[in-house]
C-alpha atoms as a PDB file:
ATOM      1  CA  MET A   1      20.489  93.873 -16.388  1.00  0.00           C
ATOM      2  CA  SER A   2      23.189  95.901 -17.102  1.00  0.00           C
ATOM      3  CA  LYS A   3      25.289  96.357 -14.180  1.00  0.00           C
ATOM      4  CA  GLN A   4      26.990  99.843 -15.056  1.00  0.00           C
ATOM      5  CA  THR A   5      25.945 102.256 -13.223  1.00  0.00           C
ATOM      6  CA  ASN A   6      28.161 105.410 -12.325  1.00  0.00           C
ATOM      7  CA  TYR A   7      26.727 106.054  -8.854  1.00  0.00           C
ATOM      8  CA  SER A   8      28.037 103.666  -5.580  1.00  0.00           C
ATOM      9  CA  SER A   9      25.548 102.913  -2.543  1.00  0.00           C
ATOM     10  CA  ASN A  10      25.445 104.812   0.826  1.00  0.00           C
ATOM     11  CA  GLN A  11      26.725 101.965   2.914  1.00  0.00           C
ATOM     12  CA  ALA A  12      24.886 101.199   6.324  1.00  0.00           C
ATOM     13  CA  ASP A  13      26.774 101.492   9.701  1.00  0.00           C
ATOM     14  CA  ALA A  14      26.085  98.431  12.182  1.00  0.00           C
ATOM     15  CA  PHE A  15      22.611  99.174  13.192  1.00  0.00           C
ATOM     16  CA  GLY A  16      21.602  99.676  10.000  1.00  0.00           C
ATOM     17  CA  PHE A  17      21.691 103.800   9.749  1.00  0.00           C
ATOM     18  CA  ILE A  18      22.790 105.040   6.791  1.00  0.00           C
ATOM     19  CA  GLN A  19      24.481 108.506   7.461  1.00  0.00           C
ATOM     20  CA  TRP A  20      23.007 111.282   4.120  1.00  0.00           C
ATOM     21  CA  SER A  21      25.507 114.064   3.380  1.00  0.00           C
ATOM     22  CA  ILE A  22      23.854 117.520   3.596  1.00  0.00           C
ATOM     23  CA  GLU A  23      23.602 117.884  -0.215  1.00  0.00           C
ATOM     24  CA  GLU A  24      21.640 114.504  -0.828  1.00  0.00           C
ATOM     25  CA  ASN A  25      19.097 115.502   1.544  1.00  0.00           C
ATOM     26  CA  ALA A  26      19.354 118.119   0.077  1.00  0.00           C
ATOM     27  CA  THR A  27      18.450 116.765  -3.804  1.00  0.00           C
ATOM     28  CA  TRP A  28      15.813 114.215  -1.868  1.00  0.00           C
ATOM     29  CA  ARG A  29      13.647 117.748  -0.271  1.00  0.00           C
ATOM     30  CA  ALA A  30      13.509 119.126  -3.677  1.00  0.00           C
ATOM     31  CA  LEU A  31      12.833 115.838  -5.696  1.00  0.00           C
ATOM     32  CA  VAL A  32       9.728 115.367  -2.820  1.00  0.00           C
ATOM     33  CA  GLU A  33       8.476 119.016  -2.953  1.00  0.00           C
ATOM     34  CA  LYS A  34       8.156 118.794  -6.922  1.00  0.00           C
ATOM     35  CA  GLN A  35       6.561 116.083  -7.012  1.00  0.00           C
ATOM     36  CA  LEU A  36       4.447 116.667  -4.906  1.00  0.00           C
ATOM     37  CA  LYS A  37       2.896 119.651  -5.949  1.00  0.00           C
ATOM     38  CA  LEU A  38       3.381 117.671  -9.740  1.00  0.00           C
ATOM     39  CA  LEU A  39       1.256 114.755  -8.436  1.00  0.00           C
ATOM     40  CA  LYS A  40      -2.130 116.500  -7.624  1.00  0.00           C
ATOM     41  CA  GLY A  41      -4.618 115.529  -9.628  1.00  0.00           C
ATOM     42  CA  ARG A  42      -2.416 113.252 -11.149  1.00  0.00           C
ATOM     43  CA  ALA A  43      -1.573 110.011  -8.884  1.00  0.00           C
ATOM     44  CA  CYS A  44      -3.995 107.421  -7.927  1.00  0.00           C
ATOM     45  CA  LYS A  45      -5.309 107.418  -4.839  1.00  0.00           C
ATOM     46  CA  GLU A  46      -4.145 103.846  -3.848  1.00  0.00           C
ATOM     47  CA  TYR A  47      -0.320 105.577  -3.895  1.00  0.00           C
ATOM     48  CA  LEU A  48      -1.578 108.749  -2.332  1.00  0.00           C
ATOM     49  CA  GLN A  49      -2.912 106.859   0.522  1.00  0.00           C
ATOM     50  CA  GLY A  50       0.311 104.773   0.394  1.00  0.00           C
ATOM     51  CA  LEU A  51       2.320 107.891   1.066  1.00  0.00           C
ATOM     52  CA  GLU A  52       0.446 108.624   3.895  1.00  0.00           C
ATOM     53  CA  LEU A  53       1.089 105.658   5.877  1.00  0.00           C
ATOM     54  CA  LEU A  54       4.708 105.799   4.831  1.00  0.00           C
ATOM     55  CA  GLY A  55       4.898 109.296   6.499  1.00  0.00           C
ATOM     56  CA  LEU A  56       7.999 110.164   4.438  1.00  0.00           C
ATOM     57  CA  SER A  57       9.374 113.656   5.190  1.00  0.00           C
ATOM     58  CA  ALA A  58      10.150 115.638   2.440  1.00  0.00           C
ATOM     59  CA  GLY A  59      13.160 116.683   4.633  1.00  0.00           C
ATOM     60  CA  VAL A  60      15.717 114.088   5.123  1.00  0.00           C
ATOM     61  CA  ILE A  61      15.854 110.803   2.986  1.00  0.00           C
ATOM     62  CA  PRO A  62      14.128 108.231   4.954  1.00  0.00           C
ATOM     63  CA  GLN A  63      16.048 105.330   7.044  1.00  0.00           C
ATOM     64  CA  LEU A  64      15.264 101.764   5.466  1.00  0.00           C
ATOM     65  CA  ALA A  65      13.501 100.770   9.085  1.00  0.00           C
ATOM     66  CA  ASP A  66      11.674 102.917   9.332  1.00  0.00           C
ATOM     67  CA  VAL A  67       9.883 102.077   5.850  1.00  0.00           C
ATOM     68  CA  ASN A  68       9.839  98.636   7.448  1.00  0.00           C
ATOM     69  CA  LYS A  69       8.385  99.068  10.057  1.00  0.00           C
ATOM     70  CA  VAL A  70       5.470 100.001   7.989  1.00  0.00           C
ATOM     71  CA  LEU A  71       5.494  97.404   5.245  1.00  0.00           C
ATOM     72  CA  ALA A  72       5.221  95.070   7.518  1.00  0.00           C
ATOM     73  CA  GLU A  73       2.081  95.979   8.978  1.00  0.00           C
ATOM     74  CA  THR A  74       0.642  96.550   6.203  1.00  0.00           C
ATOM     75  CA  THR A  75       1.864  94.079   3.472  1.00  0.00           C
ATOM     76  CA  GLY A  76       4.476  92.287   4.993  1.00  0.00           C
ATOM     77  CA  TRP A  77       6.866  93.154   2.522  1.00  0.00           C
ATOM     78  CA  ARG A  78       9.951  94.995   3.415  1.00  0.00           C
ATOM     79  CA  VAL A  79      12.576  96.904   1.766  1.00  0.00           C
ATOM     80  CA  THR A  80      16.860  95.443   0.826  1.00  0.00           C
ATOM     81  CA  GLN A  81      19.731  97.854   0.767  1.00  0.00           C
ATOM     82  CA  VAL A  82      21.350  96.350  -2.431  1.00  0.00           C
ATOM     83  CA  PRO A  83      24.648  97.648  -4.638  1.00  0.00           C
ATOM     84  CA  SER A  84      23.500  99.969  -7.543  1.00  0.00           C
ATOM     85  CA  LEU A  85      21.907  97.809  -9.619  1.00  0.00           C
ATOM     86  CA  ILE A  86      21.819  94.133  -9.587  1.00  0.00           C
ATOM     87  CA  ASN A  87      21.389  91.138 -11.871  1.00  0.00           C
ATOM     88  CA  PHE A  88      18.216  89.643 -12.732  1.00  0.00           C
ATOM     89  CA  ASP A  89      18.729  86.022 -10.437  1.00  0.00           C
ATOM     90  CA  ARG A  90      19.005  88.876  -7.581  1.00  0.00           C
ATOM     91  CA  PHE A  91      16.042  90.691  -8.666  1.00  0.00           C
ATOM     92  CA  PHE A  92      13.668  88.503  -9.053  1.00  0.00           C
ATOM     93  CA  GLY A  93      14.709  86.447  -5.948  1.00  0.00           C
ATOM     94  CA  LEU A  94      14.228  89.124  -3.644  1.00  0.00           C
ATOM     95  CA  LEU A  95      10.917  89.951  -5.130  1.00  0.00           C
ATOM     96  CA  ALA A  96       9.889  86.393  -4.342  1.00  0.00           C
ATOM     97  CA  ASN A  97      11.183  86.475  -1.134  1.00  0.00           C
ATOM     98  CA  LYS A  98       8.779  89.779  -0.473  1.00  0.00           C
ATOM     99  CA  GLU A  99      11.510  92.060  -0.431  1.00  0.00           C
ATOM    100  CA  PHE A 100      12.088  94.898  -2.640  1.00  0.00           C
ATOM    101  CA  PRO A 101      15.542  95.727  -3.789  1.00  0.00           C
ATOM    102  CA  VAL A 102      16.638  99.573  -2.754  1.00  0.00           C
ATOM    103  CA  ALA A 103      20.140 101.489  -4.116  1.00  0.00           C
ATOM    104  CA  THR A 104      21.414 103.272  -1.461  1.00  0.00           C
ATOM    105  CA  PHE A 105      22.245 106.377  -3.807  1.00  0.00           C
ATOM    106  CA  ILE A 106      19.996 109.603  -5.269  1.00  0.00           C
ATOM    107  CA  ARG A 107      20.246 111.082  -8.565  1.00  0.00           C
ATOM    108  CA  SER A 108      22.867 113.812  -9.621  1.00  0.00           C
ATOM    109  CA  ALA A 109      21.329 116.995 -10.157  1.00  0.00           C
ATOM    110  CA  ASP A 110      22.037 116.818 -14.126  1.00  0.00           C
ATOM    111  CA  GLU A 111      19.670 113.807 -14.257  1.00  0.00           C
ATOM    112  CA  PHE A 112      16.715 115.772 -11.680  1.00  0.00           C
ATOM    113  CA  GLU A 113      14.115 115.174 -14.239  1.00  0.00           C
ATOM    114  CA  TYR A 114      14.480 111.797 -14.901  1.00  0.00           C
ATOM    115  CA  LEU A 115      17.281 108.955 -14.217  1.00  0.00           C
ATOM    116  CA  GLN A 116      17.533 105.599 -16.002  1.00  0.00           C
ATOM    117  CA  GLU A 117      18.505 103.825 -12.917  1.00  0.00           C
ATOM    118  CA  PRO A 118      16.896 103.147  -9.765  1.00  0.00           C
ATOM    119  CA  ASP A 119      18.065 105.343  -7.154  1.00  0.00           C
ATOM    120  CA  ILE A 120      16.015 105.727  -3.813  1.00  0.00           C
ATOM    121  CA  PHE A 121      14.279 108.498  -4.362  1.00  0.00           C
ATOM    122  CA  HIS A 122      12.813 106.094  -6.633  1.00  0.00           C
ATOM    123  CA  GLU A 123      12.402 103.220  -5.306  1.00  0.00           C
ATOM    124  CA  ILE A 124      11.504 104.323  -2.102  1.00  0.00           C
ATOM    125  CA  PHE A 125       9.508 107.743  -3.355  1.00  0.00           C
ATOM    126  CA  GLY A 126       7.729 105.985  -6.455  1.00  0.00           C
ATOM    127  CA  HIS A 127       7.178 102.514  -5.235  1.00  0.00           C
ATOM    128  CA  CYS A 128       7.019 101.758  -1.645  1.00  0.00           C
ATOM    129  CA  PRO A 129       3.541 103.634  -1.465  1.00  0.00           C
ATOM    130  CA  LEU A 130       1.647 101.478  -3.116  1.00  0.00           C
ATOM    131  CA  LEU A 131       3.600  98.339  -1.873  1.00  0.00           C
ATOM    132  CA  THR A 132       1.522  98.835   1.530  1.00  0.00           C
ATOM    133  CA  ASN A 133      -1.529  97.997  -1.245  1.00  0.00           C
ATOM    134  CA  PRO A 134      -2.454  94.275  -1.248  1.00  0.00           C
ATOM    135  CA  ALA A 135      -3.070  94.168  -5.254  1.00  0.00           C
ATOM    136  CA  PHE A 136       0.253  96.038  -6.125  1.00  0.00           C
ATOM    137  CA  ALA A 137       1.908  93.476  -3.488  1.00  0.00           C
ATOM    138  CA  HIS A 138       0.553  90.323  -4.805  1.00  0.00           C
ATOM    139  CA  PHE A 139       1.001  90.873  -8.220  1.00  0.00           C
ATOM    140  CA  THR A 140       4.608  92.287  -7.546  1.00  0.00           C
ATOM    141  CA  HIS A 141       5.468  88.819  -5.530  1.00  0.00           C
ATOM    142  CA  THR A 142       3.527  86.764  -8.175  1.00  0.00           C
ATOM    143  CA  TYR A 143       5.790  88.322 -11.096  1.00  0.00           C
ATOM    144  CA  GLY A 144       8.566  87.693  -8.029  1.00  0.00           C
ATOM    145  CA  LYS A 145       8.358  83.923  -8.155  1.00  0.00           C
ATOM    146  CA  LEU A 146       7.282  83.407 -11.474  1.00  0.00           C
ATOM    147  CA  GLY A 147      10.936  85.339 -13.037  1.00  0.00           C
ATOM    148  CA  GLU A 148      12.831  83.593 -10.339  1.00  0.00           C
ATOM    149  CA  GLN A 149      11.773  80.122 -12.274  1.00  0.00           C
ATOM    150  CA  ALA A 150      11.569  81.626 -15.814  1.00  0.00           C
ATOM    151  CA  SER A 151      14.503  81.291 -18.587  1.00  0.00           C
ATOM    152  CA  LYS A 152      16.750  83.801 -19.558  1.00  0.00           C
ATOM    153  CA  GLU A 153      14.154  84.272 -22.390  1.00  0.00           C
ATOM    154  CA  ASP A 154      11.155  84.411 -21.086  1.00  0.00           C
ATOM    155  CA  ARG A 155      12.607  86.886 -17.480  1.00  0.00           C
ATOM    156  CA  VAL A 156      12.907  89.617 -21.321  1.00  0.00           C
ATOM    157  CA  TYR A 157       9.544  88.752 -21.875  1.00  0.00           C
ATOM    158  CA  LEU A 158       8.175  89.366 -18.476  1.00  0.00           C
ATOM    159  CA  ALA A 159      10.693  91.992 -17.702  1.00  0.00           C
ATOM    160  CA  ARG A 160       7.920  94.512 -20.647  1.00  0.00           C
ATOM    161  CA  LEU A 161       4.555  93.663 -18.734  1.00  0.00           C
ATOM    162  CA  TYR A 162       6.756  95.097 -15.318  1.00  0.00           C
ATOM    163  CA  TRP A 163       7.600  97.782 -17.209  1.00  0.00           C
ATOM    164  CA  PHE A 164       4.406  98.445 -18.381  1.00  0.00           C
ATOM    165  CA  THR A 165       2.412  98.118 -15.153  1.00  0.00           C
ATOM    166  CA  ILE A 166       4.885  98.753 -12.092  1.00  0.00           C
ATOM    167  CA  GLU A 167       7.476 100.982 -13.908  1.00  0.00           C
ATOM    168  CA  PHE A 168       5.259 102.606 -16.194  1.00  0.00           C
ATOM    169  CA  GLY A 169       1.318 101.934 -15.537  1.00  0.00           C
ATOM    170  CA  LEU A 170      -1.666 104.640 -15.798  1.00  0.00           C
ATOM    171  CA  LEU A 171      -4.902 103.687 -14.398  1.00  0.00           C
ATOM    172  CA  LYS A 172      -8.515 104.944 -15.502  1.00  0.00           C
ATOM    173  CA  THR A 173     -10.578 106.508 -12.929  1.00  0.00           C
ATOM    174  CA  PRO A 174     -14.239 108.390 -12.560  1.00  0.00           C
ATOM    175  CA  ASP A 175     -11.910 111.626 -12.580  1.00  0.00           C
ATOM    176  CA  GLY A 176      -9.406 111.153 -15.177  1.00  0.00           C
ATOM    177  CA  ILE A 177      -6.505 109.088 -16.150  1.00  0.00           C
ATOM    178  CA  ARG A 178      -4.097 108.705 -13.476  1.00  0.00           C
ATOM    179  CA  ILE A 179      -0.532 107.343 -12.317  1.00  0.00           C
ATOM    180  CA  TYR A 180       0.413 104.370 -10.785  1.00  0.00           C
ATOM    181  CA  GLY A 181       4.050 103.363 -12.613  1.00  0.00           C
ATOM    182  CA  GLY A 182       7.042 104.089  -9.935  1.00  0.00           C
ATOM    183  CA  GLY A 183       8.667 104.818 -13.347  1.00  0.00           C
ATOM    184  CA  ILE A 184       6.424 108.208 -13.216  1.00  0.00           C
ATOM    185  CA  LEU A 185       5.811 108.840  -9.986  1.00  0.00           C
ATOM    186  CA  SER A 186       9.420 109.541  -8.953  1.00  0.00           C
ATOM    187  CA  SER A 187      10.096 111.451 -12.619  1.00  0.00           C
ATOM    188  CA  PRO A 188       9.083 114.925 -12.858  1.00  0.00           C
ATOM    189  CA  GLY A 189       9.845 114.688 -16.431  1.00  0.00           C
ATOM    190  CA  GLU A 190       8.076 111.612 -17.178  1.00  0.00           C
ATOM    191  CA  THR A 191       4.824 112.761 -14.860  1.00  0.00           C
ATOM    192  CA  LEU A 192       4.308 115.874 -17.406  1.00  0.00           C
ATOM    193  CA  HIS A 193       5.196 113.731 -20.098  1.00  0.00           C
ATOM    194  CA  ALA A 194       2.881 110.805 -20.029  1.00  0.00           C
ATOM    195  CA  LEU A 195      -0.657 112.995 -18.908  1.00  0.00           C
ATOM    196  CA  ASP A 196      -0.208 116.320 -19.934  1.00  0.00           C
ATOM    197  CA  THR A 197       1.459 116.017 -23.529  1.00  0.00           C
ATOM    198  CA  GLN A 198      -0.454 115.027 -26.772  1.00  0.00           C
ATOM    199  CA  VAL A 199       3.106 113.293 -27.918  1.00  0.00           C
ATOM    200  CA  CYS A 200       2.609 109.339 -26.536  1.00  0.00           C
ATOM    201  CA  ASP A 201      -0.190 107.223 -27.027  1.00  0.00           C
ATOM    202  CA  HIS A 202      -2.621 105.449 -24.180  1.00  0.00           C
ATOM    203  CA  LEU A 203      -3.598 102.090 -24.939  1.00  0.00           C
ATOM    204  CA  ASP A 204      -6.025  99.556 -22.523  1.00  0.00           C
ATOM    205  CA  MET A 205      -4.160  96.946 -20.671  1.00  0.00           C
ATOM    206  CA  ASP A 206      -3.745  93.731 -22.869  1.00  0.00           C
ATOM    207  CA  PRO A 207      -1.126  91.734 -20.589  1.00  0.00           C
ATOM    208  CA  LEU A 208      -0.274  89.689 -23.740  1.00  0.00           C
ATOM    209  CA  GLU A 209       0.661  92.630 -26.017  1.00  0.00           C
ATOM    210  CA  ALA A 210       2.084  94.471 -22.884  1.00  0.00           C
ATOM    211  CA  LEU A 211       4.325  90.956 -23.110  1.00  0.00           C
ATOM    212  CA  ARG A 212       4.876  91.609 -27.031  1.00  0.00           C
ATOM    213  CA  THR A 213       6.040  95.382 -26.710  1.00  0.00           C
ATOM    214  CA  PRO A 214       9.655  96.728 -27.148  1.00  0.00           C
ATOM    215  CA  TYR A 215      10.985  99.916 -24.580  1.00  0.00           C
ATOM    216  CA  ARG A 216      13.941 101.877 -24.101  1.00  0.00           C
ATOM    217  CA  ILE A 217      15.054 102.522 -20.503  1.00  0.00           C
ATOM    218  CA  ASP A 218      16.412 106.338 -21.587  1.00  0.00           C
ATOM    219  CA  ILE A 219      14.000 107.661 -23.358  1.00  0.00           C
ATOM    220  CA  MET A 220      10.545 109.141 -22.109  1.00  0.00           C
ATOM    221  CA  GLN A 221       7.839 106.715 -23.228  1.00  0.00           C
ATOM    222  CA  PRO A 222       5.988 106.731 -26.301  1.00  0.00           C
ATOM    223  CA  LEU A 223       3.245 104.418 -25.533  1.00  0.00           C
ATOM    224  CA  TYR A 224       1.969 103.499 -21.579  1.00  0.00           C
ATOM    225  CA  TYR A 225      -1.158 100.981 -20.802  1.00  0.00           C
ATOM    226  CA  LEU A 226      -4.082 101.898 -18.684  1.00  0.00           C
ATOM    227  CA  LEU A 227      -5.963  99.611 -16.209  1.00  0.00           C
ATOM    228  CA  ASN A 228      -9.303  99.803 -16.079  1.00  0.00           C
ATOM    229  CA  SER A 229      -9.231  99.365 -12.254  1.00  0.00           C
ATOM    230  CA  PHE A 230      -6.420  98.817  -9.664  1.00  0.00           C
ATOM    231  CA  ASP A 231      -7.587  95.318  -8.299  1.00  0.00           C
ATOM    232  CA  ASP A 232      -7.029  94.521 -12.617  1.00  0.00           C
ATOM    233  CA  LEU A 233      -3.551  93.494 -10.587  1.00  0.00           C
ATOM    234  CA  PHE A 234      -4.786  91.305  -8.434  1.00  0.00           C
ATOM    235  CA  ALA A 235      -6.339  89.658 -11.841  1.00  0.00           C
ATOM    236  CA  ILE A 236      -3.499  89.843 -14.022  1.00  0.00           C
ATOM    237  CA  ALA A 237      -1.171  88.448 -11.094  1.00  0.00           C
ATOM    238  CA  GLU A 238      -4.009  85.085 -11.444  1.00  0.00           C
ATOM    239  CA  LEU A 239      -3.744  84.670 -15.050  1.00  0.00           C
ATOM    240  CA  ASP A 240      -0.763  81.940 -16.140  1.00  0.00           C
ATOM    241  CA  LEU A 241       1.330  84.294 -17.354  1.00  0.00           C
ATOM    242  CA  MET A 242       3.876  81.900 -18.359  1.00  0.00           C
ATOM    243  CA  GLU A 243       1.558  80.512 -21.083  1.00  0.00           C
ATOM    244  CA  LEU A 244       0.916  84.296 -22.052  1.00  0.00           C
ATOM    245  CA  VAL A 245       4.617  84.594 -22.381  1.00  0.00           C
ATOM    246  CA  LYS A 246       4.877  81.250 -24.701  1.00  0.00           C
ATOM    247  CA  GLN A 247       1.918  83.071 -26.742  1.00  0.00           C
ATOM    248  CA  ALA A 248       4.240  86.473 -26.722  1.00  0.00           C
ATOM    249  CA  LYS A 249       7.158  84.538 -28.068  1.00  0.00           C
ATOM    250  CA  THR A 250       5.121  82.589 -31.328  1.00  0.00           C
ATOM    251  CA  LEU A 251       3.703  86.010 -32.008  1.00  0.00           C
ATOM    252  CA  GLY A 252       6.658  88.403 -31.820  1.00  0.00           C
ATOM    253  CA  LEU A 253       7.525  92.239 -30.759  1.00  0.00           C
ATOM    254  CA  HIS A 254       5.590  94.848 -31.979  1.00  0.00           C
ATOM    255  CA  GLN A 255       7.125  97.467 -34.252  1.00  0.00           C
ATOM    256  CA  PRO A 256       9.207  99.698 -31.594  1.00  0.00           C
ATOM    257  CA  ARG A 257       7.427 103.398 -31.653  1.00  0.00           C
ATOM    258  CA  PHE A 258      11.370 104.883 -30.599  1.00  0.00           C
ATOM    259  CA  ILE A 259      14.652 104.310 -33.344  1.00  0.00           C
ATOM    260  CA  PRO A 260      16.598 101.419 -32.085  1.00  0.00           C
ATOM    261  CA  LYS A 261      19.782 102.499 -30.345  1.00  0.00           C
ATOM    262  CA  GLN A 262      21.752 100.932 -33.014  1.00  0.00           C
ATOM    263  CA  SER A 263      19.865 102.724 -35.918  1.00  0.00           C
ATOM    264  CA  MET A 264      20.417 106.115 -34.373  1.00  0.00           C
ATOM    265  CA  VAL A 265      23.471 107.679 -35.943  1.00  0.00           C
ATOM    266  CA  SER A 266      25.559 109.244 -33.169  1.00  0.00           C
END
């Protein structure tokens, strides 16, 4: 996980309170208002239920203590402030301890539609509503415990499964395909790209295949994996995922559905 960033996190005071600027709160407000409109008929019901539980205000960036109160009451999780990007050791360690990292900065206007790195809107609005859901929380906790013990090479494979579930996962429902991945839920551009265009593919989730699928963080995704039901996340967490990682390493990666960075002409 890269540590290079153009952002720096705001620091909390002695009481855990973060003073956000008028401009930062305005960005939050614009993002929330736009996404709430876009997510009607596009977000899964489990996400919307969690959003209601958290009671996020569209007006101001929430304080972490308020989010923690709801998470503690529902699944025993909490959010923890981190300084922008963190390394894999810290990331997996936090998840293994039921702590979700939150970088306390918000994106600039020129990255409004999609941000490569996780800001507070991505983490709080995109991920925290589903951390109130037992299946999502269990999967994320199991993933953290596995990653904490995994080798550097194996972590790269695990990262692909996380990417195609927690970050960019889609869900089949009786009402059509719905979003549960935080990377989509927090991105106005990706929300429309994932469901409303014909330039990406939707495949049924197969954990082994997801472990073998390359991705890039700086483009709209060309491929999304779909769960048949939300409880599939719980079932995936109960699999021998490290055995699947071993199989994925033996079989090798699929051909990328994008131009690799090193092959691009500047």
